[in-house]
Amino acid sequence: MAVRAILTWPDPRLSTPCAPVGTGADLDALIADMFDTMYAAPGRGLAAPQIGVMQRVFVMDATWKDGAGTPRALINPRITAQSDETASADEGCLSIPGVSVAVTRPAQITVAWSAPDGTALSAQFDGFEAACIQHEIDHLDGIVTFDRLAPADRTRAEAAYAGAQA
Ligand code: ZN
């Protein structure tokens, strides 16, 4: 297990869609490293492309900062239903350190994915978890929070990011 380096925007890998994970792939070492890297950052979600692994897998733990953890690793996740109702929340990103931006997304989603042992799972999410999952699936599609902003908001956010890195 190891903490890996997290890529920061605008690394081109963060704008590149990831490939599906094949059946039978052994992801145990990768997922262990991703949890180590996420907790060390510290963050509540991390997608494989953020450490330069261009595969459709992410890890999340929405609650560990507040007490008991709920670690999840989602392989080949896909949103199978979403609410018309939306929610807006400030989203940080480990690949865009120092800048949070308000992103509007469907408030509830249903997600299907494979667990690391290959089990097919599906569940409904709302609140922070729904936003986090959509944020991480965006990473698998080569999309970062800046890409979700209106042009004027993006210009402001990129200027803030440039300032935060200076
Ligand atoms: Zn992110």
PDB file of C-alpha atoms and ligand atoms in Angstrom:
ATOM      1  CA  MET A   1       0.000   0.000   0.000  1.00  0.00           C
ATOM      2  CA  ALA A   2       1.262   3.440  -0.837  1.00  0.00           C
ATOM      3  CA  VAL A   3       0.264   7.039  -1.150  1.00  0.00           C
ATOM      4  CA  ARG A   4       0.468   8.019  -4.814  1.00  0.00           C
ATOM      5  CA  ALA A   5       1.009  11.483  -6.280  1.00  0.00           C
ATOM      6  CA  ILE A   6      -2.232  13.256  -7.199  1.00  0.00           C
ATOM      7  CA  LEU A   7      -2.283  14.937 -10.605  1.00  0.00           C
ATOM      8  CA  THR A   8      -3.378  18.554 -10.636  1.00  0.00           C
ATOM      9  CA  TRP A   9      -5.362  20.377 -13.272  1.00  0.00           C
ATOM     10  CA  PRO A  10      -4.647  21.118 -16.131  1.00  0.00           C
ATOM     11  CA  ASP A  11      -2.784  17.808 -16.462  1.00  0.00           C
ATOM     12  CA  PRO A  12      -4.177  16.421 -19.751  1.00  0.00           C
ATOM     13  CA  ARG A  13      -4.955  13.051 -18.146  1.00  0.00           C
ATOM     14  CA  LEU A  14      -7.653  14.807 -16.103  1.00  0.00           C
ATOM     15  CA  SER A  15      -9.405  15.679 -19.373  1.00  0.00           C
ATOM     16  CA  THR A  16      -9.150  12.183 -20.871  1.00  0.00           C
ATOM     17  CA  PRO A  17     -11.992   9.617 -20.648  1.00  0.00           C
ATOM     18  CA  CYS A  18     -11.048   6.361 -18.923  1.00  0.00           C
ATOM     19  CA  ALA A  19     -11.384   2.817 -20.251  1.00  0.00           C
ATOM     20  CA  PRO A  20     -13.767   0.292 -18.681  1.00  0.00           C
ATOM     21  CA  VAL A  21     -12.204  -2.219 -16.322  1.00  0.00           C
ATOM     22  CA  GLY A  22     -12.215  -5.745 -17.782  1.00  0.00           C
ATOM     23  CA  THR A  23     -13.813  -8.625 -15.931  1.00  0.00           C
ATOM     24  CA  GLY A  24     -11.431 -10.496 -13.677  1.00  0.00           C
ATOM     25  CA  ALA A  25      -9.058  -7.554 -13.347  1.00  0.00           C
ATOM     26  CA  ASP A  26      -7.136  -7.598 -10.059  1.00  0.00           C
ATOM     27  CA  LEU A  27      -7.597  -4.121  -8.680  1.00  0.00           C
ATOM     28  CA  ASP A  28      -6.874  -4.852  -5.011  1.00  0.00           C
ATOM     29  CA  ALA A  29      -3.469  -3.151  -4.951  1.00  0.00           C
ATOM     30  CA  LEU A  30      -4.725  -0.158  -6.936  1.00  0.00           C
ATOM     31  CA  ILE A  31      -7.766   0.300  -4.695  1.00  0.00           C
ATOM     32  CA  ALA A  32      -5.649   0.013  -1.533  1.00  0.00           C
ATOM     33  CA  ASP A  33      -3.328   2.720  -2.873  1.00  0.00           C
ATOM     34  CA  MET A  34      -6.300   4.883  -3.818  1.00  0.00           C
ATOM     35  CA  PHE A  35      -7.739   4.710  -0.286  1.00  0.00           C
ATOM     36  CA  ASP A  36      -4.301   5.493   1.202  1.00  0.00           C
ATOM     37  CA  THR A  37      -3.931   8.448  -1.156  1.00  0.00           C
ATOM     38  CA  MET A  38      -7.472   9.746  -0.510  1.00  0.00           C
ATOM     39  CA  TYR A  39      -7.208   9.581   3.281  1.00  0.00           C
ATOM     40  CA  ALA A  40      -3.730  11.159   3.270  1.00  0.00           C
ATOM     41  CA  ALA A  41      -4.804  14.042   1.029  1.00  0.00           C
ATOM     42  CA  PRO A  42      -7.211  14.298   2.985  1.00  0.00           C
ATOM     43  CA  GLY A  43     -10.273  13.849   0.804  1.00  0.00           C
ATOM     44  CA  ARG A  44     -13.603  12.018   0.572  1.00  0.00           C
ATOM     45  CA  GLY A  45     -13.344  10.779  -3.009  1.00  0.00           C
ATOM     46  CA  LEU A  46     -10.594   9.900  -5.475  1.00  0.00           C
ATOM     47  CA  ALA A  47     -10.842   8.645  -9.041  1.00  0.00           C
ATOM     48  CA  ALA A  48      -8.142   6.497 -10.656  1.00  0.00           C
ATOM     49  CA  PRO A  49      -7.232   9.070 -13.340  1.00  0.00           C
ATOM     50  CA  GLN A  50      -6.308  11.486 -10.537  1.00  0.00           C
ATOM     51  CA  ILE A  51      -3.298   9.240  -9.901  1.00  0.00           C
ATOM     52  CA  GLY A  52      -2.730   8.663 -13.620  1.00  0.00           C
ATOM     53  CA  VAL A  53      -4.479   5.273 -13.881  1.00  0.00           C
ATOM     54  CA  MET A  54      -6.883   5.601 -16.794  1.00  0.00           C
ATOM     55  CA  GLN A  55      -9.454   3.048 -15.664  1.00  0.00           C
ATOM     56  CA  ARG A  56     -13.066   3.434 -14.577  1.00  0.00           C
ATOM     57  CA  VAL A  57     -12.746   3.035 -10.815  1.00  0.00           C
ATOM     58  CA  PHE A  58     -13.071   5.411  -7.893  1.00  0.00           C
ATOM     59  CA  VAL A  59     -13.063   5.256  -4.114  1.00  0.00           C
ATOM     60  CA  MET A  60     -15.066   7.337  -1.697  1.00  0.00           C
ATOM     61  CA  ASP A  61     -15.741   7.666   2.010  1.00  0.00           C
ATOM     62  CA  ALA A  62     -18.300  10.362   2.721  1.00  0.00           C
ATOM     63  CA  THR A  63     -18.238  10.063   6.501  1.00  0.00           C
ATOM     64  CA  TRP A  64     -14.710   9.313   7.762  1.00  0.00           C
ATOM     65  CA  LYS A  65     -14.006  12.952   8.625  1.00  0.00           C
ATOM     66  CA  ASP A  66     -17.016  12.918  10.968  1.00  0.00           C
ATOM     67  CA  GLY A  67     -16.455   9.593  12.740  1.00  0.00           C
ATOM     68  CA  ALA A  68     -17.085   6.082  11.436  1.00  0.00           C
ATOM     69  CA  GLY A  69     -15.983   5.555   7.865  1.00  0.00           C
ATOM     70  CA  THR A  70     -18.041   4.163   4.976  1.00  0.00           C
ATOM     71  CA  PRO A  71     -15.374   3.214   2.441  1.00  0.00           C
ATOM     72  CA  ARG A  72     -16.650   2.225  -0.985  1.00  0.00           C
ATOM     73  CA  ALA A  73     -14.801   1.263  -4.167  1.00  0.00           C
ATOM     74  CA  LEU A  74     -16.920   1.508  -7.323  1.00  0.00           C
ATOM     75  CA  ILE A  75     -15.768  -0.182 -10.528  1.00  0.00           C
ATOM     76  CA  ASN A  76     -17.331   0.676 -13.886  1.00  0.00           C
ATOM     77  CA  PRO A  77     -19.968   2.876 -12.190  1.00  0.00           C
ATOM     78  CA  ARG A  78     -22.850   4.229 -14.225  1.00  0.00           C
ATOM     79  CA  ILE A  79     -25.833   6.372 -13.370  1.00  0.00           C
ATOM     80  CA  THR A  80     -29.006   4.493 -14.292  1.00  0.00           C
ATOM     81  CA  ALA A  81     -31.548   7.067 -13.054  1.00  0.00           C
ATOM     82  CA  GLN A  82     -31.488  10.641 -11.820  1.00  0.00           C
ATOM     83  CA  SER A  83     -33.983  13.056 -10.318  1.00  0.00           C
ATOM     84  CA  ASP A  84     -35.314  16.127 -12.068  1.00  0.00           C
ATOM     85  CA  GLU A  85     -34.729  17.933  -8.795  1.00  0.00           C
ATOM     86  CA  THR A  86     -31.254  19.443  -8.623  1.00  0.00           C
ATOM     87  CA  ALA A  87     -28.992  20.515  -5.787  1.00  0.00           C
ATOM     88  CA  SER A  88     -26.126  22.992  -5.800  1.00  0.00           C
ATOM     89  CA  ALA A  89     -23.128  22.540  -3.531  1.00  0.00           C
ATOM     90  CA  ASP A  90     -19.587  23.823  -3.238  1.00  0.00           C
ATOM     91  CA  GLU A  91     -17.284  21.102  -4.505  1.00  0.00           C
ATOM     92  CA  GLY A  92     -13.595  20.893  -3.825  1.00  0.00           C
ATOM     93  CA  CYS A  93     -11.313  18.623  -5.814  1.00  0.00           C
ATOM     94  CA  LEU A  94      -7.983  17.100  -4.821  1.00  0.00           C
ATOM     95  CA  SER A  95      -6.786  17.880  -8.362  1.00  0.00           C
ATOM     96  CA  ILE A  96      -7.803  21.553  -8.085  1.00  0.00           C
ATOM     97  CA  PRO A  97      -6.375  22.367  -4.657  1.00  0.00           C
ATOM     98  CA  GLY A  98      -7.412  25.592  -2.998  1.00  0.00           C
ATOM     99  CA  VAL A  99     -10.545  26.271  -5.048  1.00  0.00           C
ATOM    100  CA  SER A 100     -14.137  25.168  -4.413  1.00  0.00           C
ATOM    101  CA  VAL A 101     -16.837  25.959  -6.938  1.00  0.00           C
ATOM    102  CA  ALA A 102     -20.621  25.693  -6.790  1.00  0.00           C
ATOM    103  CA  VAL A 103     -21.836  22.886  -9.052  1.00  0.00           C
ATOM    104  CA  THR A 104     -25.498  22.057  -9.742  1.00  0.00           C
ATOM    105  CA  ARG A 105     -26.346  18.395 -10.258  1.00  0.00           C
ATOM    106  CA  PRO A 106     -29.327  16.029  -9.961  1.00  0.00           C
ATOM    107  CA  ALA A 107     -30.157  15.694  -6.258  1.00  0.00           C
ATOM    108  CA  GLN A 108     -30.808  11.945  -6.313  1.00  0.00           C
ATOM    109  CA  ILE A 109     -29.207   9.278  -8.468  1.00  0.00           C
ATOM    110  CA  THR A 110     -29.311   5.531  -8.873  1.00  0.00           C
ATOM    111  CA  VAL A 111     -25.915   4.002  -9.565  1.00  0.00           C
ATOM    112  CA  ALA A 112     -24.921   0.552 -10.789  1.00  0.00           C
ATOM    113  CA  TRP A 113     -21.359  -0.673 -10.317  1.00  0.00           C
ATOM    114  CA  SER A 114     -19.162  -3.678  -9.641  1.00  0.00           C
ATOM    115  CA  ALA A 115     -17.564  -4.288  -6.266  1.00  0.00           C
ATOM    116  CA  PRO A 116     -13.871  -5.295  -6.185  1.00  0.00           C
ATOM    117  CA  ASP A 117     -14.921  -8.978  -5.899  1.00  0.00           C
ATOM    118  CA  GLY A 118     -16.989  -8.657  -9.080  1.00  0.00           C
ATOM    119  CA  THR A 119     -20.399  -8.490  -7.405  1.00  0.00           C
ATOM    120  CA  ALA A 120     -22.883  -6.329  -9.333  1.00  0.00           C
ATOM    121  CA  LEU A 121     -24.427  -3.699  -7.063  1.00  0.00           C
ATOM    122  CA  SER A 122     -26.967  -0.906  -7.412  1.00  0.00           C
ATOM    123  CA  ALA A 123     -28.121   1.711  -4.934  1.00  0.00           C
ATOM    124  CA  GLN A 124     -29.788   5.083  -4.658  1.00  0.00           C
ATOM    125  CA  PHE A 125     -27.899   8.078  -3.263  1.00  0.00           C
ATOM    126  CA  ASP A 126     -28.739  11.624  -2.289  1.00  0.00           C
ATOM    127  CA  GLY A 127     -27.091  14.501  -0.459  1.00  0.00           C
ATOM    128  CA  PHE A 128     -23.316  14.674  -0.318  1.00  0.00           C
ATOM    129  CA  GLU A 129     -22.866  11.122  -1.591  1.00  0.00           C
ATOM    130  CA  ALA A 130     -24.889  11.826  -4.738  1.00  0.00           C
ATOM    131  CA  ALA A 131     -22.770  14.890  -5.511  1.00  0.00           C
ATOM    132  CA  CYS A 132     -19.537  13.050  -4.705  1.00  0.00           C
ATOM    133  CA  ILE A 133     -20.391  10.104  -6.958  1.00  0.00           C
ATOM    134  CA  GLN A 134     -21.297  12.395  -9.856  1.00  0.00           C
ATOM    135  CA  HIS A 135     -18.058  14.335  -9.301  1.00  0.00           C
ATOM    136  CA  GLU A 136     -16.015  11.120  -9.408  1.00  0.00           C
ATOM    137  CA  ILE A 137     -17.837   9.699 -12.450  1.00  0.00           C
ATOM    138  CA  ASP A 138     -17.112  13.029 -14.153  1.00  0.00           C
ATOM    139  CA  HIS A 139     -13.414  12.344 -13.555  1.00  0.00           C
ATOM    140  CA  LEU A 140     -13.805   8.969 -15.296  1.00  0.00           C
ATOM    141  CA  ASP A 141     -15.295  10.842 -18.264  1.00  0.00           C
ATOM    142  CA  GLY A 142     -12.478  13.421 -18.347  1.00  0.00           C
ATOM    143  CA  ILE A 143     -14.609  16.165 -16.805  1.00  0.00           C
ATOM    144  CA  VAL A 144     -13.566  18.422 -13.900  1.00  0.00           C
ATOM    145  CA  THR A 145     -15.688  20.886 -11.904  1.00  0.00           C
ATOM    146  CA  PHE A 146     -14.503  23.805 -14.060  1.00  0.00           C
ATOM    147  CA  ASP A 147     -16.135  22.113 -17.060  1.00  0.00           C
ATOM    148  CA  ARG A 148     -19.508  22.308 -15.243  1.00  0.00           C
ATOM    149  CA  LEU A 149     -19.414  26.106 -14.894  1.00  0.00           C
ATOM    150  CA  ALA A 150     -20.854  28.845 -17.051  1.00  0.00           C
ATOM    151  CA  PRO A 151     -18.077  30.627 -18.998  1.00  0.00           C
ATOM    152  CA  ALA A 152     -17.918  33.727 -16.760  1.00  0.00           C
ATOM    153  CA  ASP A 153     -17.886  31.582 -13.613  1.00  0.00           C
ATOM    154  CA  ARG A 154     -15.174  29.397 -15.093  1.00  0.00           C
ATOM    155  CA  THR A 155     -13.002  32.392 -15.911  1.00  0.00           C
ATOM    156  CA  ARG A 156     -13.306  33.563 -12.298  1.00  0.00           C
ATOM    157  CA  ALA A 157     -12.623  30.087 -10.922  1.00  0.00           C
ATOM    158  CA  GLU A 158      -9.557  29.593 -13.115  1.00  0.00           C
ATOM    159  CA  ALA A 159      -8.209  32.990 -12.002  1.00  0.00           C
ATOM    160  CA  ALA A 160      -8.745  31.990  -8.356  1.00  0.00           C
ATOM    161  CA  TYR A 161      -6.976  28.695  -9.017  1.00  0.00           C
ATOM    162  CA  ALA A 162      -4.027  30.459 -10.668  1.00  0.00           C
ATOM    163  CA  GLY A 163      -3.837  32.716  -7.636  1.00  0.00           C
ATOM    164  CA  ALA A 164      -4.001  29.766  -5.233  1.00  0.00           C
ATOM    165  CA  GLN A 165      -1.095  28.056  -7.020  1.00  0.00           C
ATOM    166  CA  ALA A 166       1.086  31.189  -7.136  1.00  0.00           C
TER     167      ALA A 166
HETATM  168 ZN    ZN B   1     -12.172  15.843  -8.161  1.00  0.00          ZN
END
